[in-house]
Amino acid sequence: MKALKLSTRLLNLFTALACFAVAGIATAYFFINEKFEWIPQTVLELAREPDLLKRPDAKRCSDCHQAIYDSWKASRHAISWTSKTFIEASENRTKEKCLACHIPESVTGEKPSPRLDRRDEGIYCVSCHFRDNKMNGPYDLVAPAHPTFRNPEFVRSEFCGSCHQKTFKEWKNTGIDDTCQDCHMPRIKSRLTQKFPFSLLHKKKWVGNHKFLHGDLTEKNILMEAEFRNNYFTLRLLNKTVPHAVPTADNGDPRLYLYITFFNAAGEQVDQAKEILAPQQETALAFNKAVNFRYRLFDPVDHANVILKYQPAWSKEKQTIWEKLIRP
Amino acid sequence: MKFFRILSCFIIFTFAVVLPTHAKDMVVKEPPKSLSQFYPPESKEPKWIQQMHKLSTHFGGVFINLKEKDFANVDKHADQLLEEYKKTSKMVPEWKDYFDIKAAEAFTQAAKTHDIAKAGKASGGLGKTCGKCHAEQEVSVWAQFHWPRFHKIKVTDPITEKEMGFDDYMSTISSSFKGVTVNFGEGQYGRSAKALKIFKSRFMEMKSTCSKCHTTDDVKLFYVGKIAESAFDNLAKELNAEKPNPGQFWKNVGLLGKTGCKHCHLTHRTASFIQETWEKE
């Protein structure tokens, strides 16, 4: 009897504790997500991790922001300083003009200045987010570990335009509303942090993909029309969907190669032509503006084979986008 | 900052005018090895230039404050100038003889009398040491640390899609140019027209090299801009004409050769010549 009574008491105690715990967690959840402005500054001070405000490396942020870190690590931004092709083009990083955007101190909407520390991190979390001793970002929220600040610039193209200056101008000229982030940082509903169990205290939010996706080019993006008429073969390319030039670049040299080969009825090659569509040569395909090419045919032609290939700025490898056979 | 830049220009100008080196032979020697520790990639910042700006700021600071009769600051700048000058003299051991610490001390003392005439007179001795080194070393330093190496730039030939060094590309483009002119001279207009297409695509490929050193597109208005483009159009028009007009043809060839090749050589090759000589040794 006594034993039973004791165990009931214990049970009651546990239930009470569990109720308190649930209530506590619920209260914490409520305050963190709904009324964080009510959390006293002194309480927050206790939770702060001061080294986060001393420009730590990206790995340190991954203690909590693991998922974002993993995507960033796979991005071109993470290797903007260590990229072989950059090292070569900047003559072992001696060209002063080349440093600013590849190792920015702080991104503010204007061309950044180069930083002196942690250069191997390239364009990293601190470069983009750390300003005025706070982590700037798109949200109004509370992060116990560090102060945050909702900065509307983060969802605007101007932010990316600090460095992607030419691409930004091209985008601006199109008048399209979609921002750089809309396409290159597609958002999913998820958590900003992955530090169990604390991350569960924060509501799910939209998280932008920090791989800064390049986007695949297909025949839906670059339309082609071609025809044989009289002694001419004419071909028209149209960048229908990408609201900046294709390819686009600031100092990199990405290219599209257009190869046209003409064959006679016996299947023998009778002529060929090539076009290089590259921002550095001012021949990239502007948005929604058709570009025409015209070739005079000297011999009878049965059909033409047209191939479009893409070569990124950091590689010598070309990828085929599409290949088409054209008959008169 | 702008003020200091203007000031330094002024000071350099003064040295250049007041303190010319009289020798007619100019030797452009490779800068001493130990200087490279003050330039990228060995140093993160151009430390030597920063040191120069300090010297020039304090030197100028003495006179500006003398004029303003702000004597506390005159003394401060005079002391700092001496200190920085001494520091500079130890930075590059191979250059220690350019410095005259006594002249610097004499200037500091003269400045501290707050007599502008005395300071002006004493500045001559010190200024001479700045001017001598600039006259003998500045061009070398520019060629070594400010002009990127063209021959380290790789160009992909648009015709063969082979990657080659800039020098080899220049030889290639040069023979393509000749392919156009030689054939025309021989009356082979068809071949000349074919060569022109190849030459044009090789010429336009040069536009891809500008961004290896320049960060604005404006530079492409030169050498590879509208003038070259319209010369190419005019050449093509002549070659496709029933009877090409040699006068028009050669006029446009000349235009291309001048604005498209020579002008770039005059501005960009000088440093290359110097760098090449050093690298051959």
Coordinates of C-alpha atoms in Angstrom, one line a residue:
Chain A
M1 CA 0.0 0.0 0.0
K2 CA 2.7 2.3 1.1
A3 CA 4.8 1.5 -2.0
L4 CA 1.9 2.2 -4.2
K5 CA 1.2 5.5 -2.6
L6 CA 4.9 6.5 -3.0
S7 CA 4.9 5.6 -6.6
T8 CA 1.7 7.5 -7.2
R9 CA 3.3 10.5 -5.5
L10 CA 6.3 10.1 -7.6
L11 CA 4.2 9.9 -10.7
N12 CA 2.3 13.0 -9.7
L13 CA 5.6 14.8 -9.2
F14 CA 6.9 13.7 -12.6
T15 CA 3.7 14.7 -14.2
A16 CA 3.9 18.1 -12.5
L17 CA 7.5 18.5 -13.6
A18 CA 6.7 17.4 -17.2
C19 CA 3.8 20.0 -17.2
F20 CA 6.2 22.7 -16.0
A21 CA 8.8 21.6 -18.6
V22 CA 6.2 21.6 -21.4
A23 CA 4.9 24.9 -20.2
G24 CA 8.4 26.3 -20.0
I25 CA 9.3 25.1 -23.5
A26 CA 6.0 26.5 -24.8
T27 CA 6.7 29.8 -23.1
A28 CA 10.2 29.9 -24.4
Y29 CA 8.9 29.0 -27.9
F30 CA 6.3 31.7 -27.6
F31 CA 8.7 34.4 -26.5
I32 CA 11.4 33.4 -29.0
N33 CA 9.1 33.3 -31.9
E34 CA 6.3 35.8 -31.1
K35 CA 7.4 38.3 -28.4
F36 CA 11.1 38.3 -28.5
E37 CA 11.2 42.0 -28.0
W38 CA 10.0 41.3 -24.5
I39 CA 13.0 39.2 -23.6
P40 CA 15.2 41.4 -21.4
Q41 CA 18.5 42.4 -22.8
T42 CA 20.3 41.1 -19.7
V43 CA 18.9 37.6 -20.3
L44 CA 20.2 37.8 -23.9
E45 CA 23.6 39.0 -22.8
L46 CA 24.0 35.8 -20.8
A47 CA 23.4 33.7 -23.9
R48 CA 25.7 35.7 -26.2
E49 CA 28.8 34.1 -27.7
P50 CA 31.1 37.1 -28.0
D51 CA 33.6 35.5 -30.4
L52 CA 30.9 35.5 -33.1
L53 CA 31.3 39.2 -33.3
K54 CA 35.0 39.0 -34.0
R55 CA 34.8 38.0 -37.6
P56 CA 35.2 34.2 -37.1
D57 CA 35.6 31.8 -40.0
A58 CA 32.6 30.2 -41.7
K59 CA 33.1 26.9 -39.9
R60 CA 32.3 28.6 -36.6
C61 CA 28.9 29.6 -37.9
S62 CA 28.3 26.0 -38.9
D63 CA 28.1 25.1 -35.2
C64 CA 24.5 26.2 -35.6
H65 CA 23.9 27.1 -39.3
Q66 CA 25.1 23.7 -40.5
A67 CA 22.8 23.4 -43.5
I68 CA 23.5 26.9 -44.8
Y69 CA 27.2 26.3 -44.3
D70 CA 27.1 23.1 -46.3
S71 CA 25.5 24.9 -49.3
W72 CA 27.8 27.9 -49.1
K73 CA 30.8 25.5 -48.9
A74 CA 29.7 24.1 -52.3
S75 CA 29.3 27.6 -53.8
R76 CA 31.7 29.5 -56.0
H77 CA 31.7 32.2 -53.4
A78 CA 33.6 29.9 -51.0
I79 CA 36.4 29.6 -53.5
S80 CA 36.6 33.1 -54.9
W81 CA 40.1 33.5 -53.5
T82 CA 41.5 30.0 -53.9
S83 CA 40.1 29.3 -57.4
K84 CA 42.9 28.2 -59.7
T85 CA 41.6 30.2 -62.6
F86 CA 41.3 33.4 -60.4
I87 CA 44.9 32.9 -59.1
E88 CA 46.1 32.7 -62.7
A89 CA 44.1 35.6 -64.0
S90 CA 45.1 37.9 -61.1
E91 CA 48.8 36.9 -61.6
N92 CA 49.1 35.1 -58.3
R93 CA 46.7 37.8 -56.7
T94 CA 49.2 40.6 -57.3
K95 CA 46.8 42.7 -59.4
E96 CA 45.5 45.2 -56.8
K97 CA 42.3 45.9 -58.8
C98 CA 41.3 42.3 -58.6
L99 CA 41.1 41.8 -54.9
A100 CA 38.1 43.8 -53.7
C101 CA 35.2 41.6 -54.8
H102 CA 37.0 38.3 -54.3
I103 CA 37.9 39.0 -50.6
P104 CA 35.4 41.6 -49.5
E105 CA 35.6 43.1 -46.0
S106 CA 31.9 43.9 -46.0
V107 CA 29.1 44.0 -48.6
T108 CA 27.2 47.2 -48.4
G109 CA 25.7 47.8 -51.8
E110 CA 28.8 49.4 -53.2
K111 CA 32.0 47.9 -54.5
P112 CA 33.6 46.5 -51.3
S113 CA 37.2 47.0 -50.1
P114 CA 39.5 44.0 -49.8
R115 CA 40.1 42.6 -46.3
L116 CA 43.4 41.6 -44.7
D117 CA 42.4 38.6 -42.6
R118 CA 41.1 35.1 -43.5
R119 CA 41.5 35.6 -47.2
D120 CA 41.2 31.9 -48.0
E121 CA 37.5 32.1 -46.9
G122 CA 36.7 34.0 -50.0
I123 CA 33.3 35.6 -49.9
Y124 CA 32.1 34.2 -46.6
C125 CA 29.3 34.6 -44.0
V126 CA 30.9 37.5 -42.2
S127 CA 31.6 39.4 -45.5
C128 CA 27.9 39.4 -46.3
H129 CA 26.2 39.4 -42.9
F130 CA 28.3 41.1 -40.3
R131 CA 27.7 44.9 -40.1
D132 CA 27.6 47.3 -37.2
N133 CA 28.4 44.5 -34.8
K134 CA 25.2 42.6 -35.7
M135 CA 24.3 39.7 -38.0
N136 CA 22.3 41.5 -40.7
G137 CA 19.7 39.4 -42.5
P138 CA 16.3 39.3 -44.0
Y139 CA 14.4 38.6 -40.7
D140 CA 13.3 40.4 -37.6
L141 CA 14.1 37.6 -35.1
V142 CA 16.0 36.8 -31.9
A143 CA 19.2 34.7 -31.9
P144 CA 20.5 34.1 -28.4
A145 CA 24.1 33.6 -29.7
H146 CA 24.4 36.9 -31.5
P147 CA 22.6 40.2 -32.1
T148 CA 20.7 40.3 -35.4
F149 CA 19.3 43.1 -37.5
R150 CA 16.6 43.0 -40.2
N151 CA 18.2 44.7 -43.2
P152 CA 15.9 44.9 -46.2
E153 CA 18.9 45.1 -48.6
F154 CA 19.3 41.3 -48.2
V155 CA 16.3 40.5 -50.5
R156 CA 17.2 43.1 -53.1
S157 CA 19.3 42.7 -56.2
E158 CA 21.4 45.7 -55.3
F159 CA 23.0 43.6 -52.6
C160 CA 24.4 41.2 -55.2
G161 CA 25.1 44.1 -57.5
S162 CA 27.8 45.3 -55.1
C163 CA 30.1 42.9 -57.0
H164 CA 28.0 41.6 -59.9
Q165 CA 28.0 45.1 -61.2
K166 CA 27.6 44.4 -64.9
T167 CA 25.0 41.6 -64.4
F168 CA 23.1 44.0 -62.1
K169 CA 22.9 46.6 -64.8
E170 CA 21.8 44.1 -67.4
W171 CA 19.0 42.9 -65.0
K172 CA 18.0 46.5 -64.2
N173 CA 17.5 47.2 -67.9
T174 CA 15.1 44.3 -68.4
G175 CA 12.6 45.7 -65.9
I176 CA 11.9 42.2 -64.6
D177 CA 10.7 42.1 -60.9
D178 CA 12.3 38.8 -59.9
T179 CA 15.4 39.6 -57.9
C180 CA 18.8 37.8 -58.1
Q181 CA 17.9 36.0 -54.9
D182 CA 14.6 34.8 -56.3
C183 CA 16.4 32.7 -58.9
H184 CA 19.8 32.1 -57.4
M185 CA 18.8 31.6 -53.8
P186 CA 15.5 29.7 -54.1
R187 CA 13.9 29.5 -50.7
I188 CA 12.5 26.4 -48.8
K189 CA 10.6 26.3 -45.5
S190 CA 13.1 25.0 -43.1
R191 CA 15.1 25.9 -40.0
L192 CA 17.9 28.5 -40.0
T193 CA 19.9 26.4 -37.4
Q194 CA 20.5 22.7 -36.8
K195 CA 21.7 22.7 -33.2
F196 CA 19.6 20.1 -31.5
P197 CA 17.5 20.7 -29.4
F198 CA 17.7 24.5 -29.4
S199 CA 16.9 24.9 -33.1
L200 CA 13.5 23.3 -32.4
L201 CA 12.7 26.4 -30.4
H202 CA 12.8 28.5 -33.5
K203 CA 9.9 28.4 -35.9
K204 CA 10.5 27.2 -39.5
K205 CA 11.3 30.0 -41.9
W206 CA 12.1 30.5 -45.5
V207 CA 15.8 29.7 -46.0
G208 CA 17.5 30.8 -49.2
N209 CA 19.8 28.4 -50.9
H210 CA 23.4 29.5 -50.2
K211 CA 24.9 27.5 -53.0
F212 CA 24.1 30.5 -55.2
L213 CA 22.8 28.3 -57.9
H214 CA 24.2 28.9 -61.3
G215 CA 21.1 27.6 -63.2
D216 CA 21.2 25.2 -66.1
L217 CA 20.7 26.4 -69.6
T218 CA 18.4 24.5 -71.9
E219 CA 16.6 25.0 -75.1
K220 CA 13.8 26.6 -73.2
N221 CA 16.1 29.4 -72.2
I222 CA 17.8 29.9 -75.6
L223 CA 15.5 29.6 -78.5
M224 CA 16.7 29.1 -82.0
E225 CA 15.1 29.6 -85.4
A226 CA 16.9 28.9 -88.6
E227 CA 16.1 28.8 -92.3
F228 CA 17.7 28.4 -95.7
R229 CA 16.7 31.0 -98.2
N230 CA 18.3 31.8 -101.6
N231 CA 22.0 31.3 -101.1
Y232 CA 21.9 32.1 -97.4
F233 CA 21.5 30.3 -94.1
T234 CA 20.1 32.5 -91.4
L235 CA 19.9 31.7 -87.8
R236 CA 18.3 33.6 -84.9
L237 CA 19.0 33.1 -81.2
L238 CA 16.8 34.5 -78.5
N239 CA 17.5 34.6 -74.7
K240 CA 13.8 34.2 -73.7
T241 CA 13.9 33.6 -70.0
V242 CA 17.1 34.8 -68.3
P243 CA 16.7 38.4 -67.2
H244 CA 20.3 39.3 -67.8
A245 CA 22.8 38.6 -70.6
V246 CA 23.7 35.0 -71.3
P247 CA 26.4 34.4 -70.4
T248 CA 27.0 37.2 -68.0
A249 CA 30.2 38.2 -66.1
D250 CA 32.2 40.9 -64.5
N251 CA 35.8 39.8 -64.8
G252 CA 35.3 36.1 -65.6
D253 CA 35.1 35.0 -69.2
P254 CA 32.3 32.5 -69.6
R255 CA 31.2 31.8 -73.2
L256 CA 28.7 30.2 -75.5
Y257 CA 30.1 28.6 -78.6
L258 CA 27.8 28.2 -81.6
Y259 CA 29.1 25.7 -84.1
I260 CA 27.4 25.4 -87.5
T261 CA 28.4 22.7 -90.0
F262 CA 27.0 22.4 -93.5
F263 CA 26.7 19.1 -95.3
N264 CA 25.8 18.2 -98.9
A265 CA 23.4 15.4 -100.0
A266 CA 26.3 12.8 -99.8
G267 CA 26.7 13.7 -96.2
E268 CA 30.1 15.4 -96.7
Q269 CA 31.0 18.5 -94.9
V270 CA 31.1 21.5 -97.2
D271 CA 31.5 24.4 -94.9
Q272 CA 31.5 25.5 -91.3
A273 CA 31.1 28.6 -89.1
K274 CA 31.5 29.4 -85.5
E275 CA 30.3 32.2 -83.2
I276 CA 31.6 33.1 -79.8
L277 CA 28.9 34.7 -77.5
A278 CA 30.8 36.2 -74.6
P279 CA 30.3 39.1 -72.3
Q280 CA 34.0 40.2 -72.6
Q281 CA 33.6 40.4 -76.4
E282 CA 30.3 42.2 -76.0
T283 CA 28.5 39.5 -77.9
A284 CA 26.5 37.8 -75.1
L285 CA 22.8 37.3 -75.7
A286 CA 20.8 40.2 -74.1
F287 CA 17.4 39.4 -72.5
N288 CA 14.6 39.1 -75.0
K289 CA 16.6 40.5 -77.9
A290 CA 17.0 38.3 -80.9
V291 CA 20.4 38.1 -82.5
N292 CA 20.7 37.2 -86.2
F293 CA 23.5 35.5 -88.0
R294 CA 23.7 35.1 -91.7
Y295 CA 26.0 32.8 -93.7
R296 CA 26.4 32.8 -97.5
L297 CA 26.4 29.3 -99.0
F298 CA 28.8 28.8 -101.9
D299 CA 28.1 25.1 -102.5
P300 CA 24.8 23.2 -102.5
V301 CA 23.8 22.3 -99.0
D302 CA 21.5 19.5 -97.9
H303 CA 21.4 20.2 -94.2
A304 CA 23.1 22.0 -91.3
N305 CA 24.1 20.8 -87.9
V306 CA 23.9 23.4 -85.2
I307 CA 25.4 22.9 -81.7
L308 CA 25.4 25.3 -78.8
K309 CA 27.9 24.8 -76.0
Y310 CA 28.6 26.5 -72.8
Q311 CA 31.9 27.0 -71.1
P312 CA 31.9 28.5 -67.6
A313 CA 34.4 31.1 -66.5
W314 CA 36.4 28.7 -64.3
S315 CA 36.7 25.8 -66.7
K316 CA 38.0 24.8 -70.1
E317 CA 35.3 22.1 -70.4
K318 CA 32.4 22.8 -72.7
Q319 CA 28.9 21.4 -72.0
T320 CA 26.5 20.9 -74.8
I321 CA 23.2 22.8 -74.3
W322 CA 21.5 21.6 -77.5
E323 CA 22.2 20.2 -80.9
K324 CA 19.9 20.5 -83.9
L325 CA 19.6 19.3 -87.5
I326 CA 18.2 21.8 -89.9
R327 CA 16.9 21.0 -93.4
P328 CA 15.7 23.5 -96.0
Chain B
M1 CA 42.6 61.6 -48.8
K2 CA 42.2 63.5 -51.9
F3 CA 44.1 66.4 -50.4
F4 CA 47.0 64.2 -49.6
R5 CA 47.0 62.8 -53.1
I6 CA 47.1 66.3 -54.5
L7 CA 49.8 67.2 -52.0
S8 CA 52.0 64.2 -53.0
C9 CA 51.6 65.0 -56.6
F10 CA 52.7 68.5 -55.9
I11 CA 55.7 67.3 -54.0
I12 CA 56.7 64.9 -56.6
F13 CA 56.3 67.6 -59.2
T14 CA 58.5 69.9 -57.2
F15 CA 61.2 67.3 -57.0
A16 CA 60.9 66.6 -60.6
V17 CA 61.3 70.2 -61.6
V18 CA 63.7 71.5 -58.9
L19 CA 65.9 68.4 -58.6
P20 CA 66.4 66.9 -62.0
T21 CA 69.1 64.2 -62.4
H22 CA 71.4 65.4 -65.1
A23 CA 72.7 62.2 -66.4
K24 CA 71.4 61.5 -69.9
D25 CA 71.7 57.7 -69.6
M26 CA 68.9 56.2 -67.7
V27 CA 69.5 52.8 -66.2
V28 CA 66.4 50.8 -65.5
K29 CA 67.7 48.2 -63.1
E30 CA 65.6 45.4 -61.6
P31 CA 64.5 46.6 -58.1
P32 CA 66.3 45.0 -55.2
K33 CA 65.0 41.7 -54.0
S34 CA 64.3 42.9 -50.5
L35 CA 61.7 45.4 -51.8
S36 CA 59.3 42.7 -52.8
Q37 CA 58.5 42.0 -49.1
F38 CA 56.6 45.3 -49.2
Y39 CA 54.4 44.4 -52.2
P40 CA 51.9 41.7 -52.9
P41 CA 51.9 38.8 -52.9
E42 CA 54.5 38.8 -50.1
S43 CA 52.8 41.6 -48.3
K44 CA 49.0 41.9 -48.2
E45 CA 49.2 45.6 -48.8
P46 CA 51.6 47.8 -50.8
K47 CA 53.6 48.7 -47.7
W48 CA 56.3 50.7 -49.5
I49 CA 53.8 53.1 -51.0
Q50 CA 52.1 53.5 -47.7
Q51 CA 55.5 54.5 -46.2
M52 CA 55.9 57.0 -49.0
H53 CA 52.6 58.5 -48.2
K54 CA 53.7 58.9 -44.6
L55 CA 56.9 60.7 -45.6
S56 CA 55.0 63.0 -48.0
T57 CA 52.3 63.7 -45.5
H58 CA 54.7 64.8 -42.8
F59 CA 56.9 66.7 -45.1
G60 CA 53.9 68.6 -46.5
G61 CA 52.5 68.9 -43.0
V62 CA 55.4 70.9 -41.8
F63 CA 54.9 73.6 -44.4
I64 CA 51.2 73.7 -44.2
N65 CA 51.3 74.2 -40.5
L66 CA 54.1 76.7 -40.7
K67 CA 51.9 78.8 -43.0
E68 CA 49.0 78.4 -40.6
K69 CA 51.3 79.2 -37.6
D70 CA 50.1 76.0 -36.0
F71 CA 53.5 75.4 -34.4
A72 CA 52.6 72.5 -32.2
N73 CA 51.7 70.6 -35.3
V74 CA 54.8 71.8 -37.1
D75 CA 56.9 70.1 -34.4
K76 CA 54.8 67.0 -34.5
H77 CA 55.1 66.5 -38.2
A78 CA 58.8 67.4 -38.1
D79 CA 59.5 64.7 -35.5
Q80 CA 57.3 62.1 -37.3
L81 CA 59.0 62.9 -40.6
L82 CA 62.4 62.2 -39.1
E83 CA 61.2 59.0 -37.4
E84 CA 59.6 57.7 -40.6
Y85 CA 62.5 58.7 -42.7
K86 CA 64.8 56.7 -40.4
K87 CA 62.5 53.8 -40.5
T88 CA 62.3 53.9 -44.3
S89 CA 66.1 54.0 -44.6
K90 CA 66.2 50.5 -42.9
M91 CA 63.5 48.9 -45.1
V92 CA 65.5 48.1 -48.1
P93 CA 69.2 47.6 -47.2
E94 CA 70.3 47.9 -50.9
W95 CA 68.9 51.4 -50.9
K96 CA 70.4 52.7 -47.7
D97 CA 72.8 55.1 -49.5
Y98 CA 69.9 57.1 -50.9
F99 CA 69.1 58.3 -47.4
D100 CA 70.8 61.2 -45.7
I101 CA 69.8 61.1 -42.0
K102 CA 71.9 64.2 -41.3
A103 CA 69.9 66.2 -43.9
A104 CA 66.7 64.9 -42.3
E105 CA 67.8 65.9 -38.8
A106 CA 68.9 69.3 -40.1
F107 CA 65.4 69.8 -41.7
T108 CA 63.7 68.8 -38.5
Q109 CA 65.7 71.3 -36.5
A110 CA 65.1 74.1 -39.0
A111 CA 61.4 73.3 -39.0
K112 CA 61.4 73.6 -35.2
T113 CA 62.8 77.2 -35.4
H114 CA 59.3 77.9 -36.9
D115 CA 61.1 80.1 -39.4
I116 CA 59.6 79.3 -42.8
A117 CA 62.6 80.6 -44.8
K118 CA 65.0 78.4 -42.7
A119 CA 62.7 75.4 -43.1
G120 CA 62.5 76.0 -46.8
K121 CA 66.2 76.2 -47.2
A122 CA 66.8 73.0 -45.2
S123 CA 64.2 71.1 -47.1
G124 CA 66.3 71.2 -50.2
G125 CA 68.9 68.8 -48.8
L126 CA 66.3 66.3 -47.7
G127 CA 64.1 66.7 -50.8
K128 CA 67.1 65.9 -53.0
T129 CA 67.3 62.5 -51.4
C130 CA 63.7 61.8 -52.3
G131 CA 64.2 63.1 -55.8
K132 CA 67.3 61.1 -56.6
C133 CA 65.8 57.8 -55.6
H134 CA 62.5 58.6 -57.5
A135 CA 64.4 59.5 -60.6
E136 CA 66.5 56.3 -60.5
Q137 CA 64.0 53.8 -59.2
E138 CA 60.4 54.7 -59.8
V139 CA 60.2 53.4 -63.3
S140 CA 61.7 50.1 -62.3
V141 CA 59.3 49.7 -59.5
W142 CA 56.3 50.5 -61.7
A143 CA 57.5 47.9 -64.3
Q144 CA 58.1 45.3 -61.6
F145 CA 55.1 45.8 -59.3
H146 CA 52.4 47.7 -61.1
W147 CA 52.5 46.5 -64.6
P148 CA 51.1 43.0 -64.9
R149 CA 53.0 40.6 -67.1
F150 CA 51.4 40.3 -70.5
H151 CA 53.3 37.1 -71.2
K152 CA 51.6 35.4 -68.3
I153 CA 48.2 36.0 -69.9
K154 CA 46.8 33.0 -71.8
V155 CA 44.6 33.5 -74.9
T156 CA 42.4 30.9 -76.5
D157 CA 42.7 31.2 -80.2
P158 CA 39.1 31.4 -81.6
I159 CA 40.0 29.5 -84.7
T160 CA 41.9 26.5 -83.4
E161 CA 40.6 26.8 -79.8
K162 CA 44.1 26.2 -78.6
E163 CA 45.4 28.1 -75.6
M164 CA 48.6 30.1 -76.1
G165 CA 50.7 32.7 -74.5
F166 CA 50.1 36.3 -75.3
D167 CA 53.3 36.7 -77.3
D168 CA 52.5 33.7 -79.5
Y169 CA 49.0 35.1 -79.9
M170 CA 50.5 38.4 -81.1
S171 CA 52.5 36.5 -83.7
T172 CA 49.4 34.6 -84.8
I173 CA 47.3 37.8 -85.1
S174 CA 50.1 39.5 -86.9
S175 CA 50.3 36.8 -89.6
S176 CA 46.5 36.8 -89.9
F177 CA 46.7 40.5 -90.6
K178 CA 49.3 39.9 -93.3
G179 CA 47.1 37.2 -94.8
V180 CA 44.6 39.9 -95.5
T181 CA 47.0 42.5 -96.9
V182 CA 49.4 40.2 -98.8
N183 CA 46.5 38.5 -100.7
F184 CA 45.0 41.9 -101.5
G185 CA 48.3 43.1 -102.9
E186 CA 48.3 40.1 -105.1
G187 CA 44.8 40.8 -106.3
Q188 CA 43.5 37.6 -104.6
Y189 CA 40.4 39.2 -103.2
G190 CA 38.6 36.0 -102.4
R191 CA 41.4 34.8 -100.3
S192 CA 41.8 38.2 -98.7
A193 CA 38.1 38.1 -97.7
K194 CA 38.5 34.7 -96.1
A195 CA 41.6 35.8 -94.3
L196 CA 39.7 38.9 -93.1
K197 CA 37.1 36.8 -91.3
I198 CA 39.8 34.9 -89.5
F199 CA 41.7 38.0 -88.7
K200 CA 38.6 39.7 -87.4
S201 CA 37.7 36.9 -85.0
R202 CA 41.3 36.8 -83.7
F203 CA 41.2 40.6 -83.3
M204 CA 37.9 40.5 -81.4
E205 CA 39.3 37.8 -79.1
M206 CA 41.7 40.5 -77.8
K207 CA 38.7 42.1 -76.1
S208 CA 38.7 39.1 -73.8
T209 CA 42.1 40.0 -72.5
C210 CA 41.3 43.6 -71.2
S211 CA 39.3 42.3 -68.2
K212 CA 42.4 40.3 -67.1
C213 CA 43.8 43.7 -65.9
H214 CA 41.0 46.2 -66.2
T215 CA 37.8 46.3 -64.2
T216 CA 35.9 48.8 -66.3
D217 CA 34.5 48.1 -69.8
D218 CA 35.2 51.7 -70.8
V219 CA 38.8 50.8 -71.8
K220 CA 37.3 48.8 -74.7
L221 CA 36.4 52.1 -76.4
F222 CA 40.1 52.2 -77.2
Y223 CA 42.0 50.0 -79.7
V224 CA 39.2 47.4 -80.0
G225 CA 36.3 49.8 -80.1
K226 CA 34.1 51.5 -82.7
I227 CA 37.0 52.6 -84.9
A228 CA 38.3 49.1 -85.3
E229 CA 34.8 47.7 -85.8
S230 CA 34.0 50.1 -88.6
A231 CA 37.4 49.6 -90.2
F232 CA 36.5 45.8 -90.4
D233 CA 33.1 46.6 -91.8
N234 CA 34.6 48.8 -94.5
L235 CA 37.3 46.3 -95.4
A236 CA 34.6 43.6 -95.8
K237 CA 32.6 45.9 -97.9
E238 CA 35.5 46.6 -100.2
L239 CA 36.4 42.9 -100.5
N240 CA 32.8 42.0 -101.4
A241 CA 32.5 44.7 -104.0
E242 CA 32.6 44.0 -107.7
K243 CA 35.8 46.0 -108.0
P244 CA 37.5 46.7 -104.7
N245 CA 39.0 50.2 -104.3
P246 CA 42.6 49.9 -103.2
G247 CA 42.6 53.4 -101.8
Q248 CA 39.7 52.6 -99.4
F249 CA 41.2 49.2 -98.6
W250 CA 44.6 50.5 -97.5
K251 CA 43.1 53.4 -95.7
N252 CA 41.2 51.1 -93.4
V253 CA 44.2 48.7 -93.1
G254 CA 46.2 51.8 -91.9
L255 CA 43.4 52.7 -89.4
L256 CA 43.4 49.2 -87.9
G257 CA 47.2 49.1 -87.7
K258 CA 47.3 52.4 -86.0
T259 CA 44.4 52.4 -83.6
G260 CA 44.1 48.6 -83.3
C261 CA 47.7 47.7 -82.8
K262 CA 50.2 50.5 -82.6
H263 CA 48.3 52.6 -80.0
C264 CA 48.0 49.7 -77.7
H265 CA 51.7 48.9 -78.2
L266 CA 52.7 52.4 -77.4
T267 CA 50.8 52.4 -74.1
H268 CA 51.1 48.8 -73.1
R269 CA 54.4 47.4 -74.4
T270 CA 56.9 49.7 -72.7
A271 CA 56.7 47.8 -69.5
S272 CA 56.8 44.5 -71.3
F273 CA 60.1 45.4 -72.9
I274 CA 61.6 46.2 -69.5
Q275 CA 60.2 43.1 -67.8
E276 CA 61.4 40.9 -70.6
T277 CA 64.9 42.2 -70.4
W278 CA 65.0 41.5 -66.7
E279 CA 63.6 38.0 -67.1
K280 CA 66.2 37.1 -69.8
E281 CA 69.1 37.8 -67.4

